[in-house]
PDB file of C-alpha atoms in Angstrom:
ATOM      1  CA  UNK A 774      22.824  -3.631 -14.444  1.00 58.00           C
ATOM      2  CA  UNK A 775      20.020  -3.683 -12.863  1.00 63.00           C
ATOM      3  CA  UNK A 776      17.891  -0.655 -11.159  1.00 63.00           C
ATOM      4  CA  UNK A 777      16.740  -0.076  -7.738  1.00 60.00           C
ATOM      5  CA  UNK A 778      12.498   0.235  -7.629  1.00 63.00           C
ATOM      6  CA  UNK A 779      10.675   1.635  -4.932  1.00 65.00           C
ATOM      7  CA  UNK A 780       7.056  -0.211  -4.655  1.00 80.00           C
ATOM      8  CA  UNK A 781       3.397   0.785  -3.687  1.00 95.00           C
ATOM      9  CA  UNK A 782       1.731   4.041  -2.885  1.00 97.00           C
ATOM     10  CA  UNK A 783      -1.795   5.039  -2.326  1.00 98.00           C
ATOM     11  CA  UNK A 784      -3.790   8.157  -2.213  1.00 98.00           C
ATOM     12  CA  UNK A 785      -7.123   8.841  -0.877  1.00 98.00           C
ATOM     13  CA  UNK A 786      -9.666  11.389  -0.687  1.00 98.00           C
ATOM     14  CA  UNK A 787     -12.499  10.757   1.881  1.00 97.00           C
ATOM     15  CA  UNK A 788     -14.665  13.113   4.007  1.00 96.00           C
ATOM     16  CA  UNK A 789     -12.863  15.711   2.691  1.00 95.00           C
ATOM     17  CA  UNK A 790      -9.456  14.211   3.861  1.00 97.00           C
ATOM     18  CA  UNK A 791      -6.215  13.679   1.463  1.00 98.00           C
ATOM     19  CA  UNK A 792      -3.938  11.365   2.636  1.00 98.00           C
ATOM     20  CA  UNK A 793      -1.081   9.630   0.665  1.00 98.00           C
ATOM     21  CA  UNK A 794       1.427   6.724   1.729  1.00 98.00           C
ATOM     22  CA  UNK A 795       3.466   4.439   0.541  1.00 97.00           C
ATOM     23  CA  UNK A 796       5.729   0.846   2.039  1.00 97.00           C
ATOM     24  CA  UNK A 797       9.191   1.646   2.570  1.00 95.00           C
ATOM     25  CA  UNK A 798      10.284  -1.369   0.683  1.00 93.00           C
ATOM     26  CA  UNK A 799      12.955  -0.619  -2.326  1.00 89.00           C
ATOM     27  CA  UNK A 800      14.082  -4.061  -4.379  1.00 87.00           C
ATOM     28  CA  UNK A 801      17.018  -4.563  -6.396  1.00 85.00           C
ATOM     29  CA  UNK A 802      16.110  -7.247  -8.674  1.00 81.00           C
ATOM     30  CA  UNK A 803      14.454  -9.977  -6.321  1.00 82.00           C
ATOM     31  CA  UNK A 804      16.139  -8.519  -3.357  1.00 89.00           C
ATOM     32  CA  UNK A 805      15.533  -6.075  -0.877  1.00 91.00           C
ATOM     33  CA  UNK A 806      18.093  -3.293  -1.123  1.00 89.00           C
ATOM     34  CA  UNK A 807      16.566  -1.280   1.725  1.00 91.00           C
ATOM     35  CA  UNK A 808      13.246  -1.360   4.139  1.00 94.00           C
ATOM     36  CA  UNK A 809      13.270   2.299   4.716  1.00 94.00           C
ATOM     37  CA  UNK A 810      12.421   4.326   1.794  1.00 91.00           C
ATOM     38  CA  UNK A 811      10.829   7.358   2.050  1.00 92.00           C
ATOM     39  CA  UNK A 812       8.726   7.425  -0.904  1.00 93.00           C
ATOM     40  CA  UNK A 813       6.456  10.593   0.451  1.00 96.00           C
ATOM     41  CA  UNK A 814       7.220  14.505   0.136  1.00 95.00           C
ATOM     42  CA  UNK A 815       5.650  17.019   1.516  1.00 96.00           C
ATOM     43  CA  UNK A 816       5.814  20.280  -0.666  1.00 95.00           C
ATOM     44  CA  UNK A 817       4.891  23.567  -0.354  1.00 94.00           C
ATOM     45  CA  UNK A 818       4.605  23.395   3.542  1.00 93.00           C
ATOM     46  CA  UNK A 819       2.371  20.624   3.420  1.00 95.00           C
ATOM     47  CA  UNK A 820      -0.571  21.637   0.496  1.00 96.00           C
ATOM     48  CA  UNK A 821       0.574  19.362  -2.097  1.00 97.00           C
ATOM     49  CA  UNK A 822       1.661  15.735  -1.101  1.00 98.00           C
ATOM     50  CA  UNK A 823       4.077  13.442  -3.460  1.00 97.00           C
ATOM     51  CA  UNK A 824       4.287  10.026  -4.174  1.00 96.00           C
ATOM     52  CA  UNK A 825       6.399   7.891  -6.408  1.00 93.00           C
ATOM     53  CA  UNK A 826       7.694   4.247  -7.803  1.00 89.00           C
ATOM     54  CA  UNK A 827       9.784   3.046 -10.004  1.00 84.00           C
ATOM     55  CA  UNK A 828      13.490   3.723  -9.913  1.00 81.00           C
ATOM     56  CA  UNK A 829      14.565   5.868  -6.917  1.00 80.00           C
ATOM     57  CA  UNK A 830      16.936   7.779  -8.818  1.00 80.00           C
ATOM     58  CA  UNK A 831      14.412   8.608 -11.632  1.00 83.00           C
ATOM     59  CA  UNK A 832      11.534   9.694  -8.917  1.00 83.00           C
ATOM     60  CA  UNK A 833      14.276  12.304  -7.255  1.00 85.00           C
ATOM     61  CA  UNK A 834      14.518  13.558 -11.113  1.00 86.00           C
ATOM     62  CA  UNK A 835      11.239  14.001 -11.599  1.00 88.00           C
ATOM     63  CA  UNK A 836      10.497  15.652  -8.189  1.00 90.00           C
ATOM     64  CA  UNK A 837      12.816  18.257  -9.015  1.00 91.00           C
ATOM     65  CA  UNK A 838      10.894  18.972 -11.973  1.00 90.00           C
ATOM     66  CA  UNK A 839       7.205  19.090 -10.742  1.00 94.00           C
ATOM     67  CA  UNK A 840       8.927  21.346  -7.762  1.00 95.00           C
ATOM     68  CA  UNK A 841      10.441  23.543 -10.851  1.00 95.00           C
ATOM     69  CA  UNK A 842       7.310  23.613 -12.581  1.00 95.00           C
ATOM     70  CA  UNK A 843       4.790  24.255  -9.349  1.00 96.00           C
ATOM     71  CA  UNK A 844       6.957  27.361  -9.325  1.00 94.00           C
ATOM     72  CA  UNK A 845       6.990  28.378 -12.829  1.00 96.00           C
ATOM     73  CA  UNK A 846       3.259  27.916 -12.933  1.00 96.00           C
ATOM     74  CA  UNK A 847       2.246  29.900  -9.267  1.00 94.00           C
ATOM     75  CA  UNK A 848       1.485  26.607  -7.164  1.00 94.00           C
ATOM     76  CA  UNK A 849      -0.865  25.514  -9.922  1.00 96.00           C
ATOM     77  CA  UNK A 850      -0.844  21.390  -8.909  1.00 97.00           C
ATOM     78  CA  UNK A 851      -3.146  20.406 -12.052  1.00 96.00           C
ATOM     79  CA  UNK A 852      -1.118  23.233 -14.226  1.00 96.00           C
ATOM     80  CA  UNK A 853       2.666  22.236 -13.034  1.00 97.00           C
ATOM     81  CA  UNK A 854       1.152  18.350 -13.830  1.00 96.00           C
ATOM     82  CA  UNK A 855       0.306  18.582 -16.899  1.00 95.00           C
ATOM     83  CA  UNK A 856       3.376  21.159 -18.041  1.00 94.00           C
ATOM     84  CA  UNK A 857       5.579  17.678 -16.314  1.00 92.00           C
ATOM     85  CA  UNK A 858       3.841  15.555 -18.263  1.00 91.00           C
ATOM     86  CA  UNK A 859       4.440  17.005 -21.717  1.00 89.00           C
ATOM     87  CA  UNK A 860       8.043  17.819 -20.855  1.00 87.00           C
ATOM     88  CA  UNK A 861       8.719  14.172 -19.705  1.00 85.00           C
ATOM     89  CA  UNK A 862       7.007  12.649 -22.815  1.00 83.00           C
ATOM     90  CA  UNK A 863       8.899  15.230 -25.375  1.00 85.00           C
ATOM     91  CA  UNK A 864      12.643  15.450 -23.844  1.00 81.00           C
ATOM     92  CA  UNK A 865      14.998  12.747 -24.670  1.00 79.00           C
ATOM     93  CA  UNK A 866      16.811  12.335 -21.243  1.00 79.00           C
ATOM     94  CA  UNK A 867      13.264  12.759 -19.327  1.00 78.00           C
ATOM     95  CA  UNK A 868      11.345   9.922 -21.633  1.00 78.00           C
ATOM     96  CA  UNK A 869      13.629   7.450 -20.483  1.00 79.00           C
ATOM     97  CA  UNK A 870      12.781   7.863 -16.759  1.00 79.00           C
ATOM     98  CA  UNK A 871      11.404   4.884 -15.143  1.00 81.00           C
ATOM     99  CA  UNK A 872       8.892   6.074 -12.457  1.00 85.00           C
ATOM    100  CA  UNK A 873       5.461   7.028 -11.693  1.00 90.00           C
ATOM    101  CA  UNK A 874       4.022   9.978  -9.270  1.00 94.00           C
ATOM    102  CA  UNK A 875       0.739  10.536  -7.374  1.00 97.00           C
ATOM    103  CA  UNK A 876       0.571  14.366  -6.298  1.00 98.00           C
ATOM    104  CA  UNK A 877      -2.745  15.219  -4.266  1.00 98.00           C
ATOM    105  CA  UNK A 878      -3.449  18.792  -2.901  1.00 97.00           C
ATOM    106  CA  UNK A 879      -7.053  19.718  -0.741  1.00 94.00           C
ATOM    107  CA  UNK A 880      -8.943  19.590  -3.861  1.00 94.00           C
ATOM    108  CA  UNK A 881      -7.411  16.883  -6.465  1.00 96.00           C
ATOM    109  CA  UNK A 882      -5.605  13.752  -6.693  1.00 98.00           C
ATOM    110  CA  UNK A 883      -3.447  12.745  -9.387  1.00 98.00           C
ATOM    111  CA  UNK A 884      -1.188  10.666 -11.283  1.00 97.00           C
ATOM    112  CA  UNK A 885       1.121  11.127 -13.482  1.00 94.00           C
ATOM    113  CA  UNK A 886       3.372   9.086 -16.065  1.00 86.00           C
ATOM    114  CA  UNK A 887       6.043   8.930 -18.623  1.00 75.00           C
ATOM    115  CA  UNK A 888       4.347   8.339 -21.454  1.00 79.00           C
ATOM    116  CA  UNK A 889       1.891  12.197 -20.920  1.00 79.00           C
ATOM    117  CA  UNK A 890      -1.273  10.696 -19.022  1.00 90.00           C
ATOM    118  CA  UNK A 891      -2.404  13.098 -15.938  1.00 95.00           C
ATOM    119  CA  UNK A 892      -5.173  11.165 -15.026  1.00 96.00           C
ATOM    120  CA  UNK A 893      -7.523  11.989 -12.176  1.00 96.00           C
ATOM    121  CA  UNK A 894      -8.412   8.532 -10.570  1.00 96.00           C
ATOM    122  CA  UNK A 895     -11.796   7.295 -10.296  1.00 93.00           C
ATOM    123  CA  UNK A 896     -13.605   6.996  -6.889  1.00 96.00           C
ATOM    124  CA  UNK A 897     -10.676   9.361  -5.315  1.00 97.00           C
ATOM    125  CA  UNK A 898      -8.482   6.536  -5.142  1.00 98.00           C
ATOM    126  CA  UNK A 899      -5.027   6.759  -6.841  1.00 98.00           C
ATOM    127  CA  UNK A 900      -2.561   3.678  -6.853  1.00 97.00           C
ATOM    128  CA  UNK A 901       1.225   2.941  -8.232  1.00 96.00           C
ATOM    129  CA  UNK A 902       3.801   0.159  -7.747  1.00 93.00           C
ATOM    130  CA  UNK A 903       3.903  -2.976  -7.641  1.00 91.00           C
ATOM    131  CA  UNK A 904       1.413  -3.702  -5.009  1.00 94.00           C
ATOM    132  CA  UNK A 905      -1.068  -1.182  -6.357  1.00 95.00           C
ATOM    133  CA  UNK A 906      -3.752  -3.157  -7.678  1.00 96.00           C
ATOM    134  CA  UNK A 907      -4.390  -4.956  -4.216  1.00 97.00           C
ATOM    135  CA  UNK A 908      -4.030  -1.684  -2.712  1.00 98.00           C
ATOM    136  CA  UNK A 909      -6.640  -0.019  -5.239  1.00 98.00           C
ATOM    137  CA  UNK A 910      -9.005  -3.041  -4.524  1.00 98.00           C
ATOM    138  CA  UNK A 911      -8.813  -2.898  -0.344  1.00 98.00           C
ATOM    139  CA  UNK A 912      -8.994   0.761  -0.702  1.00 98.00           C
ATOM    140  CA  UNK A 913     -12.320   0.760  -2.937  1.00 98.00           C
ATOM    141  CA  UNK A 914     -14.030  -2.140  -0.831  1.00 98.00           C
ATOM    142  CA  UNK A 915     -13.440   0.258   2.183  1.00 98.00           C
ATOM    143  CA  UNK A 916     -14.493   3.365   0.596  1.00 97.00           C
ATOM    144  CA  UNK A 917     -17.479   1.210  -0.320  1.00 97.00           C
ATOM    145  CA  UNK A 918     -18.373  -0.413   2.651  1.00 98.00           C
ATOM    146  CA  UNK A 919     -16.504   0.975   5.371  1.00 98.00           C
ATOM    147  CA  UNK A 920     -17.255   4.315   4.967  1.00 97.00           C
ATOM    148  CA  UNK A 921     -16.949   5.490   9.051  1.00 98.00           C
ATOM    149  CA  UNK A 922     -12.748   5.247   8.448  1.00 98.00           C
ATOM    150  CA  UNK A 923     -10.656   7.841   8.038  1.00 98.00           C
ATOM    151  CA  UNK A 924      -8.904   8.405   4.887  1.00 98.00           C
ATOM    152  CA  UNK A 925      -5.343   7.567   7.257  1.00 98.00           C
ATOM    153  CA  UNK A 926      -7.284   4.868   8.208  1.00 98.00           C
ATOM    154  CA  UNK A 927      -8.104   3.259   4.752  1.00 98.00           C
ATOM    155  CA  UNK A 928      -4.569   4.548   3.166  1.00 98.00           C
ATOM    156  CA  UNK A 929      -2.751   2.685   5.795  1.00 98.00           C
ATOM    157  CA  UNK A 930      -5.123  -0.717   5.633  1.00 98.00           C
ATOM    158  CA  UNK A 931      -4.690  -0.738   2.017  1.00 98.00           C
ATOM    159  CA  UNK A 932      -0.930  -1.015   2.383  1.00 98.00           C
ATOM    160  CA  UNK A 933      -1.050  -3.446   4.890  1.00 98.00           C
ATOM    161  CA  UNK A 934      -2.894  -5.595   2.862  1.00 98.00           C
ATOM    162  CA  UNK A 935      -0.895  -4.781  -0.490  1.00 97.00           C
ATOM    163  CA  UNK A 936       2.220  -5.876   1.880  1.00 96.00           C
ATOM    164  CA  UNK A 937       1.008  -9.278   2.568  1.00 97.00           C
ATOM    165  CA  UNK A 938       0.330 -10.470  -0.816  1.00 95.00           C
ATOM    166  CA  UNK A 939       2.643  -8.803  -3.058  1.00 93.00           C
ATOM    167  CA  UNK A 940       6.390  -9.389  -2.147  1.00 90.00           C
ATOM    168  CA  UNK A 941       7.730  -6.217  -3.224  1.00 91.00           C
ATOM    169  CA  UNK A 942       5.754  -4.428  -0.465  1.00 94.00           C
ATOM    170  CA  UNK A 943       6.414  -4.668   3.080  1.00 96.00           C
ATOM    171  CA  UNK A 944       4.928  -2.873   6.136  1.00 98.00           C
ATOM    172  CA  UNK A 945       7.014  -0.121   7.193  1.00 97.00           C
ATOM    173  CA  UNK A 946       4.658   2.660   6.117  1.00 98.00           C
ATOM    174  CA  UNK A 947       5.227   6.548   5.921  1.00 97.00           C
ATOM    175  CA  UNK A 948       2.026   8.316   5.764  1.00 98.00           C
ATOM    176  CA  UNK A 949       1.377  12.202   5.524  1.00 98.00           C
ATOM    177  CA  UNK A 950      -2.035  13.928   5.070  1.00 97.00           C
ATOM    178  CA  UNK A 951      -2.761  17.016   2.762  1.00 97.00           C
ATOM    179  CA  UNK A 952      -2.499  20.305   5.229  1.00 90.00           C
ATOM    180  CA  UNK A 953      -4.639  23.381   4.745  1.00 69.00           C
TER     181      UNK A 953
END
């Protein structure tokens, strides 16, 4: 049987902006299951900004956990990341989960994955999905050359653009910025 996947989402951090969003596309094999998804969530009254791909069902699973460990570890985001990532890499039901998360607070972006990695993306660009590798590439040619955008403005170009060359992206777009 095969598993609903949820597609692209990109983070940015530009003139001291965050901002994270994602398509609302969700596939099902080679066909849409639903346009809508909400791939974005805003935790901790809007400090620390999620997103995920991969399976749906697997993302809500490991949400749970980063919220779990953001409060073991006193709203720590690098802390409650890396204490997911170990825990999803050692524990037998977690390891085979099937999805990927960006988190981003004020100061940090960062992604995290099944198999341990917490990486901290270069250029203050962070990418997952399908689509993420055209996103990754609009986003760094505008952080490179268009510079006078807004980090909502190059987050939301970058999907666009993702969403009209990779099929599994489409252009309904939920995008949330980093508060104070």
């Amino acid at each position: 049987m095969e598993r609903i996947k949820s597609t692209t989402v990109v983070a940015i951090r530009h003139n001291g902006e965050t901002v994270i969003g994602a398509d609302g596309q969700a596939t099902l094999g080679n066909t849409v299951a639903k346009s809508s998804v909400k791939k974005i969530r805003v935790l901790q009254g809007g400090k620390i900004v999620t997103g995920f791909a991969g399976s749906t069902a697997d993302a809500f699973t490991l949400l749970e956990k980063f919220e779990e460990k953001l409060g073991a570890f006193g709203n720590n985001m690098k802390r409650a990341a890396v204490e997911l990532a170990k825990e999803w890499r050692t524990d037998r039901m977690l390891s085979k989960l099937e999805a990927m998360m960006i988190v981003a607070d004020k100061e940090d972006i960062l992604i995290i994955s099944g198999t341990g990695d917490v990486i901290e993306p270069d250029m203050e660009i962070a990418t997952i999905g399908s689509g993420s590798m055209f996103a990754q590439s609009a986003a760094r040619a505008m952080k490179k050359f268009a510079t006078h955008l807004s980090a909502e403005e190059m987050v939301r170009e970058s999907l666009h653009i993702a969403a009209d060359v990779c099929i599994y992206t489409n252009h309904n777009l939920v995008v949330e910025k980093v508060g104070d």
